[in-house]
mmCIF file of C-alpha atoms in Angstrom:
data_model
loop_
_atom_site.group_PDB
_atom_site.id
_atom_site.type_symbol
_atom_site.label_atom_id
_atom_site.label_comp_id
_atom_site.label_asym_id
_atom_site.label_seq_id
_atom_site.Cartn_x
_atom_site.Cartn_y
_atom_site.Cartn_z
ATOM 1 C CA ASN A 28 208.248 -264.902 50.395
ATOM 2 C CA ASP A 29 211.280 -267.163 49.897
ATOM 3 C CA SER A 30 210.652 -267.734 46.184
ATOM 4 C CA PRO A 31 213.556 -266.566 44.003
ATOM 5 C CA MET A 32 213.079 -263.195 42.319
ATOM 6 C CA VAL A 33 214.322 -261.992 38.947
ATOM 7 C CA ARG A 34 214.575 -258.203 38.599
ATOM 8 C CA VAL A 35 214.011 -257.001 35.048
ATOM 9 C CA ASP A 36 214.844 -253.699 33.345
ATOM 10 C CA CYS A 37 215.264 -252.591 29.738
ATOM 11 C CA GLN A 38 218.961 -252.358 28.854
ATOM 12 C CA GLU A 39 218.484 -250.881 25.384
ATOM 13 C CA ALA A 40 216.143 -251.293 22.432
ATOM 14 C CA GLY A 41 215.306 -254.991 22.101
ATOM 15 C CA LYS A 42 217.356 -256.137 25.088
ATOM 16 C CA LEU A 43 216.489 -256.833 28.725
ATOM 17 C CA ARG A 44 218.703 -256.695 31.795
ATOM 18 C CA LEU A 45 218.059 -259.534 34.278
ATOM 19 C CA HIS A 46 219.479 -259.642 37.788
ATOM 20 C CA PHE A 47 218.920 -262.241 40.508
ATOM 21 C CA THR A 48 220.601 -263.804 43.500
ATOM 22 C CA ARG A 49 222.658 -266.841 42.495
ATOM 23 C CA ASN A 50 220.277 -269.658 41.606
ATOM 24 C CA GLU A 51 221.251 -272.663 39.504
ATOM 25 C CA LYS A 52 217.717 -273.282 38.233
ATOM 26 C CA ILE A 53 217.212 -269.718 36.972
ATOM 27 C CA THR A 54 220.731 -269.602 35.557
ATOM 28 C CA ALA A 55 220.084 -272.762 33.545
ATOM 29 C CA ILE A 56 216.776 -271.377 32.211
ATOM 30 C CA ILE A 57 218.267 -268.056 31.107
ATOM 31 C CA ASP A 58 221.455 -269.600 29.731
ATOM 32 C CA SER A 59 219.313 -271.769 27.437
ATOM 33 C CA LEU A 60 217.701 -268.708 25.824
ATOM 34 C CA LYS A 61 218.952 -267.738 22.384
ATOM 35 C CA GLY A 62 221.257 -264.716 22.491
ATOM 36 C CA ALA A 63 221.533 -264.535 26.293
ATOM 37 C CA HIS A 64 224.930 -263.638 27.738
ATOM 38 C CA TYR A 65 226.307 -262.858 31.180
ATOM 39 C CA LEU A 66 228.183 -259.696 32.193
ATOM 40 C CA PRO A 67 230.422 -260.781 35.101
ATOM 41 C CA ASP A 68 231.445 -257.267 36.140
ATOM 42 C CA ALA A 69 227.832 -256.079 36.488
ATOM 43 C CA LYS A 70 226.610 -259.545 37.554
ATOM 44 C CA VAL A 71 223.624 -259.331 35.212
ATOM 45 C CA TRP A 72 222.313 -261.227 32.211
ATOM 46 C CA ILE A 73 221.525 -259.445 28.941
ATOM 47 C CA VAL A 74 218.753 -261.224 27.045
ATOM 48 C CA PRO A 75 217.084 -260.319 23.726
ATOM 49 C CA VAL A 76 213.405 -259.500 24.017
ATOM 50 C CA SER A 77 212.826 -261.810 21.031
ATOM 51 C CA SER A 78 213.738 -264.856 23.154
ATOM 52 C CA GLU A 79 210.728 -264.029 25.384
ATOM 53 C CA PRO A 80 212.521 -264.464 28.738
ATOM 54 C CA ILE A 81 209.566 -263.197 30.786
ATOM 55 C CA ARG A 82 207.177 -265.730 29.272
ATOM 56 C CA VAL A 83 209.709 -268.540 29.717
ATOM 57 C CA LEU A 84 210.363 -267.682 33.372
ATOM 58 C CA ARG A 85 206.652 -267.448 34.138
ATOM 59 C CA ASN A 86 206.176 -270.987 32.891
ATOM 60 C CA TYR A 87 208.111 -272.146 35.936
ATOM 61 C CA SER A 88 206.259 -272.005 39.250
ATOM 62 C CA GLY A 89 207.994 -270.406 42.205
ATOM 63 C CA ILE A 90 209.862 -267.722 40.242
ATOM 64 C CA ARG A 91 208.831 -264.134 40.908
ATOM 65 C CA ILE A 92 209.440 -261.273 38.479
ATOM 66 C CA ARG A 93 209.836 -257.643 39.472
ATOM 67 C CA PHE A 94 210.021 -254.907 36.860
ATOM 68 C CA GLU A 95 212.368 -252.042 37.696
ATOM 69 C CA GLY A 96 213.756 -248.861 36.139
ATOM 70 C CA LYS A 97 212.182 -248.100 32.764
ATOM 71 C CA LEU A 98 209.765 -251.004 33.144
ATOM 72 C CA ALA A 99 208.505 -250.248 36.681
ATOM 73 C CA LEU A 100 205.543 -248.106 35.496
ATOM 74 C CA LYS A 101 204.510 -247.302 39.063
ATOM 75 C CA ASP A 102 202.740 -244.104 37.946
ATOM 76 C CA LEU A 103 200.638 -246.118 35.497
ATOM 77 C CA ASP A 104 199.828 -248.762 38.106
ATOM 78 C CA ASP A 105 198.818 -246.142 40.688
ATOM 79 C CA GLU A 106 196.470 -244.424 38.228
ATOM 80 C CA LEU A 107 194.860 -247.692 37.153
ATOM 81 C CA ARG A 108 194.267 -248.657 40.779
ATOM 82 C CA LEU A 109 192.815 -245.237 41.611
ATOM 83 C CA ARG A 110 190.352 -245.644 38.749
ATOM 84 C CA ARG A 111 189.452 -249.111 40.054
ATOM 85 C CA TYR A 112 190.399 -250.921 36.850
ATOM 86 C CA SER A 113 190.250 -254.696 37.047
ATOM 87 C CA GLN A 114 193.387 -256.796 37.500
ATOM 88 C CA GLN A 115 192.952 -258.147 33.986
ATOM 89 C CA THR A 116 192.902 -254.630 32.496
ATOM 90 C CA ARG A 117 195.877 -253.523 34.616
ATOM 91 C CA ASP A 118 197.888 -256.535 33.453
ATOM 92 C CA ALA A 119 197.031 -255.843 29.810
ATOM 93 C CA TYR A 120 197.929 -252.129 30.028
ATOM 94 C CA HIS A 121 201.239 -252.933 31.726
ATOM 95 C CA TRP A 122 202.047 -255.602 29.142
ATOM 96 C CA ILE A 123 201.456 -253.316 26.149
ATOM 97 C CA ASN A 124 203.337 -250.333 27.571
ATOM 98 C CA ARG A 125 206.279 -252.495 28.596
ATOM 99 C CA LEU A 126 206.457 -253.946 25.091
ATOM 100 C CA LEU A 127 206.650 -250.388 23.765
ATOM 101 C CA ILE A 128 209.535 -249.547 26.104
ATOM 102 C CA MET A 129 211.382 -252.770 25.250
ATOM 103 C CA GLU A 130 211.046 -251.963 21.559
ATOM 104 C CA CYS A 131 212.192 -248.340 21.891
ATOM 105 C CA GLY A 132 214.702 -248.714 24.711
ATOM 106 C CA LYS A 133 213.623 -245.315 26.049
ATOM 107 C CA ARG A 134 212.127 -244.134 29.310
ATOM 108 C CA PRO A 135 208.361 -243.537 29.081
ATOM 109 C CA TYR A 136 208.570 -239.730 29.018
ATOM 110 C CA GLU A 137 211.178 -239.891 26.202
ATOM 111 C CA ILE A 138 208.922 -241.874 23.861
ATOM 112 C CA ASP A 139 207.263 -239.702 21.201
ATOM 113 C CA GLY A 140 204.416 -240.189 18.765
ATOM 114 C CA GLU A 141 206.670 -241.437 15.975
ATOM 115 C CA ASP A 142 208.154 -244.093 18.290
ATOM 116 C CA ILE A 143 204.642 -245.291 19.079
ATOM 117 C CA LYS A 144 203.572 -245.421 15.421
ATOM 118 C CA GLN A 145 206.659 -247.388 14.412
ATOM 119 C CA PHE A 146 206.172 -249.806 17.304
ATOM 120 C CA LEU A 147 202.539 -250.452 16.369
ATOM 121 C CA VAL A 148 203.431 -251.020 12.704
ATOM 122 C CA ARG A 149 206.242 -253.477 13.460
ATOM 123 C CA TRP A 150 204.391 -255.254 16.271
ATOM 124 C CA SER A 151 201.146 -255.779 14.351
ATOM 125 C CA LYS A 152 203.050 -256.947 11.271
ATOM 126 C CA ASP A 153 205.493 -259.293 13.003
ATOM 127 C CA GLN A 154 203.017 -260.810 15.458
ATOM 128 C CA GLN A 155 199.962 -260.830 13.152
ATOM 129 C CA VAL A 156 197.981 -259.197 15.932
ATOM 130 C CA ALA A 157 194.205 -259.607 16.010
ATOM 131 C CA ASP A 158 192.065 -256.499 15.563
ATOM 132 C CA SER A 159 190.825 -256.665 19.153
ATOM 133 C CA THR A 160 194.379 -256.926 20.537
ATOM 134 C CA PHE A 161 195.528 -254.042 18.338
ATOM 135 C CA GLY A 162 192.647 -251.906 19.631
ATOM 136 C CA LEU A 163 193.583 -252.829 23.203
ATOM 137 C CA ALA A 164 197.182 -251.749 22.523
ATOM 138 C CA ILE A 165 196.116 -248.329 21.277
ATOM 139 C CA SER A 166 193.804 -247.841 24.275
ATOM 140 C CA ALA A 167 196.595 -248.810 26.688
ATOM 141 C CA ILE A 168 199.130 -246.494 25.052
ATOM 142 C CA ARG A 169 196.650 -243.607 24.849
ATOM 143 C CA PHE A 170 195.787 -244.005 28.516
ATOM 144 C CA TYR A 171 199.397 -243.823 29.650
ATOM 145 C CA HIS A 172 201.080 -241.521 27.159
ATOM 146 C CA ALA A 173 198.199 -239.188 26.290
ATOM 147 C CA LYS A 174 196.079 -239.031 29.443
ATOM 148 C CA LEU A 175 198.736 -239.584 32.104
ATOM 149 C CA LEU A 176 201.933 -238.214 30.532
ATOM 150 C CA GLY A 177 200.131 -235.457 28.612
ATOM 151 C CA LYS A 178 201.270 -236.269 25.070
ATOM 152 C CA ARG A 179 198.117 -235.018 23.383
ATOM 153 C CA ASN A 180 199.280 -235.884 19.847
ATOM 154 C CA VAL A 181 199.018 -239.589 20.770
ATOM 155 C CA PHE A 182 195.230 -239.194 20.534
ATOM 156 C CA GLN A 183 195.721 -238.704 16.781
ATOM 157 C CA ILE A 184 196.710 -242.358 16.405
ATOM 158 C CA ALA A 185 193.519 -243.950 15.145
ATOM 159 C CA HIS A 186 192.127 -247.311 16.195
ATOM 160 C CA GLY A 187 191.557 -248.328 12.589
ATOM 161 C CA LYS A 188 188.836 -250.555 11.225
ATOM 162 C CA ARG A 189 187.954 -253.737 13.011
ATOM 163 C CA GLY A 190 187.069 -256.910 11.213
ATOM 164 C CA ARG A 191 184.318 -259.132 12.474
ATOM 165 C CA ARG A 192 185.036 -262.809 12.880
ATOM 166 C CA LEU A 193 182.264 -265.223 13.688
ATOM 167 C CA PRO A 194 183.139 -267.445 16.644
ATOM 168 C CA GLY A 195 183.123 -271.211 16.310
ATOM 169 C CA ILE A 196 179.900 -272.523 17.806
ATOM 170 C CA LEU A 197 179.405 -275.876 19.495
ATOM 171 C CA SER A 198 176.183 -277.691 18.671
ATOM 172 C CA LEU A 199 173.917 -279.056 21.414
ATOM 173 C CA ASN A 200 175.170 -282.534 20.619
ATOM 174 C CA GLU A 201 178.798 -281.448 20.892
ATOM 175 C CA VAL A 202 178.132 -279.834 24.265
ATOM 176 C CA TYR A 203 176.433 -283.044 25.402
ATOM 177 C CA LEU A 204 179.422 -285.157 24.322
ATOM 178 C CA LEU A 205 181.909 -282.767 25.908
ATOM 179 C CA LEU A 206 180.138 -282.785 29.279
ATOM 180 C CA ASN A 207 179.131 -286.444 29.251
ATOM 181 C CA LEU A 208 182.677 -287.645 28.512
ATOM 182 C CA THR A 209 184.211 -285.513 31.266
ATOM 183 C CA THR A 210 184.571 -287.968 34.152
ATOM 184 C CA ASN A 211 186.407 -285.756 36.658
ATOM 185 C CA LEU A 212 183.541 -284.333 38.743
ATOM 186 C CA LYS A 213 185.246 -281.016 39.492
ATOM 187 C CA HIS A 214 186.020 -280.474 35.819
ATOM 188 C CA LYS A 215 182.495 -281.474 34.823
ATOM 189 C CA ALA A 216 180.957 -279.027 37.308
ATOM 190 C CA LEU A 217 183.183 -276.204 36.041
ATOM 191 C CA LEU A 218 182.375 -276.799 32.369
ATOM 192 C CA THR A 219 178.674 -277.337 33.126
ATOM 193 C CA LEU A 220 178.367 -273.996 34.909
ATOM 194 C CA THR A 221 180.376 -272.177 32.233
ATOM 195 C CA TYR A 222 177.959 -273.329 29.539
ATOM 196 C CA SER A 223 174.651 -273.402 31.407
ATOM 197 C CA ALA A 224 175.092 -269.882 32.800
ATOM 198 C CA GLY A 225 177.013 -268.327 29.894
ATOM 199 C CA LEU A 226 179.994 -267.370 32.058
ATOM 200 C CA ARG A 227 183.331 -265.891 31.114
ATOM 201 C CA VAL A 228 186.249 -268.045 32.257
ATOM 202 C CA SER A 229 187.327 -265.308 34.687
ATOM 203 C CA GLU A 230 183.819 -265.392 36.181
ATOM 204 C CA VAL A 231 183.489 -269.139 36.655
ATOM 205 C CA VAL A 232 186.849 -269.500 38.439
ATOM 206 C CA ALA A 233 185.923 -266.587 40.746
ATOM 207 C CA LEU A 234 182.620 -268.135 41.892
ATOM 208 C CA LYS A 235 182.140 -268.608 45.617
ATOM 209 C CA VAL A 236 179.958 -271.297 47.141
ATOM 210 C CA THR A 237 177.742 -268.527 48.528
ATOM 211 C CA ASP A 238 177.057 -267.258 44.992
ATOM 212 C CA LEU A 239 174.867 -270.298 44.284
ATOM 213 C CA ASP A 240 171.148 -269.940 45.012
ATOM 214 C CA PHE A 241 169.524 -273.358 44.703
ATOM 215 C CA ASN A 242 166.115 -272.126 45.872
ATOM 216 C CA ARG A 243 165.735 -269.400 43.258
ATOM 217 C CA GLY A 244 167.650 -271.200 40.506
ATOM 218 C CA VAL A 245 170.091 -268.348 39.916
ATOM 219 C CA LEU A 246 173.743 -267.684 40.557
ATOM 220 C CA THR A 247 175.382 -264.331 41.220
ATOM 221 C CA VAL A 248 178.357 -263.183 39.190
ATOM 222 C CA ARG A 249 180.382 -260.804 41.376
ATOM 223 C CA SER A 250 182.402 -257.983 39.780
ATOM 224 C CA GLY A 251 182.103 -259.241 36.229
ATOM 225 C CA LYS A 252 183.387 -257.238 33.293
ATOM 226 C CA GLY A 253 183.061 -253.556 34.151
ATOM 227 C CA ARG A 254 183.022 -254.452 37.882
ATOM 228 C CA LYS A 255 179.284 -255.156 37.690
ATOM 229 C CA ASP A 256 177.325 -257.811 39.560
ATOM 230 C CA ARG A 257 174.582 -259.706 37.762
ATOM 231 C CA LEU A 258 172.258 -262.681 38.111
ATOM 232 C CA THR A 259 172.257 -265.487 35.583
ATOM 233 C CA LEU A 260 170.735 -268.938 35.194
ATOM 234 C CA PHE A 261 171.482 -271.845 37.526
ATOM 235 C CA SER A 262 169.760 -274.672 35.666
ATOM 236 C CA GLN A 263 168.324 -277.786 37.287
ATOM 237 C CA HIS A 264 170.803 -279.963 35.412
ATOM 238 C CA ALA A 265 173.694 -277.780 36.604
ATOM 239 C CA GLN A 266 172.352 -277.831 40.177
ATOM 240 C CA SER A 267 172.395 -281.624 40.339
ATOM 241 C CA THR A 268 175.969 -281.765 39.016
ATOM 242 C CA VAL A 269 177.171 -279.062 41.401
ATOM 243 C CA LEU A 270 175.397 -280.656 44.391
ATOM 244 C CA GLU A 271 177.190 -283.925 43.722
ATOM 245 C CA TYR A 272 180.476 -282.045 43.432
ATOM 246 C CA LEU A 273 179.877 -280.151 46.705
ATOM 247 C CA LYS A 274 179.083 -283.331 48.618
ATOM 248 C CA ILE A 275 182.244 -285.101 47.507
ATOM 249 C CA HIS A 276 184.843 -282.326 47.277
ATOM 250 C CA ARG A 277 183.513 -279.917 49.932
ATOM 251 C CA PRO A 278 185.275 -276.765 48.654
ATOM 252 C CA GLY A 279 185.883 -273.891 51.044
ATOM 253 C CA ARG A 280 185.321 -270.265 50.133
ATOM 254 C CA TRP A 281 185.962 -270.660 46.400
ATOM 255 C CA LEU A 282 183.805 -273.067 44.419
ATOM 256 C CA PHE A 283 186.760 -274.133 42.246
ATOM 257 C CA GLU A 284 189.921 -273.874 44.292
ATOM 258 C CA GLY A 285 193.419 -274.060 42.851
ATOM 259 C CA THR A 286 196.360 -275.826 44.442
ATOM 260 C CA THR A 287 197.141 -272.884 46.760
ATOM 261 C CA GLY A 288 193.629 -272.500 48.191
ATOM 262 C CA ARG A 289 192.984 -269.507 45.935
ATOM 263 C CA PRO A 290 190.634 -269.557 42.923
ATOM 264 C CA MET A 291 191.637 -271.846 40.067
ATOM 265 C CA HIS A 292 193.752 -270.036 37.471
ATOM 266 C CA VAL A 293 192.037 -269.237 34.181
ATOM 267 C CA ARG A 294 194.764 -271.123 32.300
ATOM 268 C CA SER A 295 193.926 -274.246 34.287
ATOM 269 C CA ALA A 296 190.253 -273.899 33.329
ATOM 270 C CA GLU A 297 191.245 -273.429 29.686
ATOM 271 C CA LYS A 298 193.364 -276.576 29.817
ATOM 272 C CA ILE A 299 190.445 -278.526 31.319
ATOM 273 C CA PHE A 300 188.231 -277.428 28.434
ATOM 274 C CA GLN A 301 190.791 -278.296 25.750
ATOM 275 C CA ILE A 302 191.272 -281.798 27.179
ATOM 276 C CA ALA A 303 187.481 -282.284 27.253
ATOM 277 C CA ARG A 304 187.143 -280.980 23.688
ATOM 278 C CA GLN A 305 189.766 -283.400 22.403
ATOM 279 C CA ARG A 306 188.253 -286.312 24.354
ATOM 280 C CA ALA A 307 184.894 -285.584 22.719
ATOM 281 C CA GLY A 308 186.518 -285.631 19.273
ATOM 282 C CA ILE A 309 185.588 -281.995 18.573
ATOM 283 C CA GLU A 310 187.988 -280.635 15.971
ATOM 284 C CA LYS A 311 186.833 -277.022 16.159
ATOM 285 C CA LYS A 312 189.760 -274.967 17.501
ATOM 286 C CA ILE A 313 187.907 -272.867 20.044
ATOM 287 C CA PRO A 314 188.731 -271.698 23.580
ATOM 288 C CA ILE A 315 186.621 -272.260 26.683
ATOM 289 C CA HIS A 316 184.880 -268.968 25.816
ATOM 290 C CA GLY A 317 183.194 -271.019 23.072
ATOM 291 C CA LEU A 318 180.877 -272.424 25.750
ATOM 292 C CA ARG A 319 179.617 -268.898 26.424
ATOM 293 C CA HIS A 320 179.108 -268.319 22.683
ATOM 294 C CA ALA A 321 177.222 -271.613 22.475
ATOM 295 C CA PHE A 322 175.003 -270.623 25.417
ATOM 296 C CA ALA A 323 173.969 -267.376 23.718
ATOM 297 C CA THR A 324 173.490 -269.016 20.325
ATOM 298 C CA HIS A 325 171.363 -271.845 21.699
ATOM 299 C CA LEU A 326 169.163 -269.372 23.577
ATOM 300 C CA LEU A 327 168.617 -267.484 20.326
ATOM 301 C CA GLU A 328 167.646 -270.748 18.665
ATOM 302 C CA GLN A 329 165.077 -271.249 21.450
ATOM 303 C CA GLY A 330 163.555 -267.923 20.464
ATOM 304 C CA ILE A 331 164.674 -266.024 23.566
ATOM 305 C CA ASP A 332 164.723 -262.276 23.024
ATOM 306 C CA LEU A 333 168.134 -260.659 22.650
ATOM 307 C CA ARG A 334 167.408 -258.182 25.451
ATOM 308 C CA TYR A 335 167.246 -261.035 27.949
ATOM 309 C CA ILE A 336 170.358 -262.641 26.530
ATOM 310 C CA GLN A 337 172.173 -259.326 26.939
ATOM 311 C CA GLN A 338 171.130 -259.280 30.589
ATOM 312 C CA LEU A 339 172.258 -262.847 31.202
ATOM 313 C CA LEU A 340 175.624 -262.338 29.538
ATOM 314 C CA GLY A 341 176.291 -259.011 31.263
ATOM 315 C CA HIS A 342 176.886 -257.062 28.049
ATOM 316 C CA ALA A 343 177.143 -253.322 28.652
ATOM 317 C CA SER A 344 175.919 -252.443 25.163
ATOM 318 C CA THR A 345 173.023 -253.871 23.218
ATOM 319 C CA ARG A 346 175.241 -253.742 20.123
ATOM 320 C CA THR A 347 177.251 -256.631 21.515
ATOM 321 C CA THR A 348 174.192 -258.838 21.365
ATOM 322 C CA GLN A 349 173.015 -257.390 18.044
ATOM 323 C CA VAL A 350 169.754 -255.840 19.102
ATOM 324 C CA TYR A 351 168.591 -254.542 15.774
ATOM 325 C CA THR A 352 165.404 -256.450 16.396
ATOM 326 C CA HIS A 353 162.119 -255.885 18.166
ATOM 327 C CA VAL A 354 162.262 -256.292 21.932
ATOM 328 C CA SER A 355 159.562 -258.648 23.054
ATOM 329 C CA THR A 356 157.970 -258.957 26.445
ATOM 330 C CA GLY A 357 158.752 -261.865 28.720
ATOM 331 C CA SER A 358 159.987 -262.893 32.114
ATOM 332 C CA LEU A 359 163.555 -263.810 33.018
ATOM 333 C CA THR A 360 162.281 -266.409 35.468
ATOM 334 C CA ARG A 361 160.567 -268.332 32.649
ATOM 335 C CA ILE A 362 163.793 -268.734 30.661
ATOM 336 C CA ARG A 363 165.216 -272.247 30.756
ATOM 337 C CA SER A 364 168.946 -272.790 30.339
ATOM 338 C CA PRO A 365 169.664 -274.626 27.068
ATOM 339 C CA LEU A 366 171.473 -277.242 29.174
ATOM 340 C CA ASP A 367 168.065 -278.495 30.348
ATOM 341 C CA SER A 368 167.163 -279.286 26.720
ATOM 342 C CA ILE A 369 169.872 -281.949 26.634
ATOM 343 C CA PRO A 370 168.756 -285.461 27.637
ATOM 344 C CA ARG A 371 170.608 -286.752 30.679
ATOM 345 C CA ALA A 372 172.859 -289.744 30.423
ATOM 346 C CA SER A 373 171.432 -292.846 32.015
#
């Protein structure tokens, strides 16, 4: 790979050490960061963590980042891979534990329970971290420092209470406007499948052409959350949109390919949704995951039993779909996607 690489290590608490082969583009990017300065003798840049150099560099395509020294975390990565954790979980666990090291300036085995507590207090206060993100941070730190490095007292750090925020829900009419005003066929097919099948964004971008079953009216989600496969709805309305897309675009292995021939990036799918939301004049500030929430909500409004909705969404626990209700009998094959309740545009 000929792409330029930036090697990153933690210099001390709150400061990163960046080293790379001479490159005018990278030099200009780093030099523009607040507080960055160059050490000519060591031929490295020292950059405050607060200027977010990693995030800034990742916004530029073609720049690779390699974490070294204190930030390498090879032992953590090996353990996560052995346990077959998803890429998304591995990325999250690395991110949290690297933030802890950047804050403390210590090597992982030197970090103690008090360091962790102080980090969590400052981080949650300064960043106004959501309850779910805070819980993820504690799980990531427990996994590495308690389970892997054997610091048993880390288990004493409690998760704390979690609030419950109701997601913003799109109405049927809003979904209709959003899809009907999306003129790019690829984008329309992506958003249509996300809603009509109740998919996570990571699931829709990972769909293969072979995952679509037009005869049975189902699509297969491969290695969803928890590395589980499941079947979900492939509505008639969605089938007609996807068929038109397949005929014109003729994708290869991946249903929604990115620019490199690999699956479309989740951030690209999110951007597609936000553009469609704004075009439809929807002021609700919701992510693409709102289509999945809308799918589940609209099924409930149809009177579909929560047990079936849990199955379609791939929830591991019935608590996620609030099953403090009676479970009725029924057949999955008789469930219609709420997308088919929307009148088609002429």
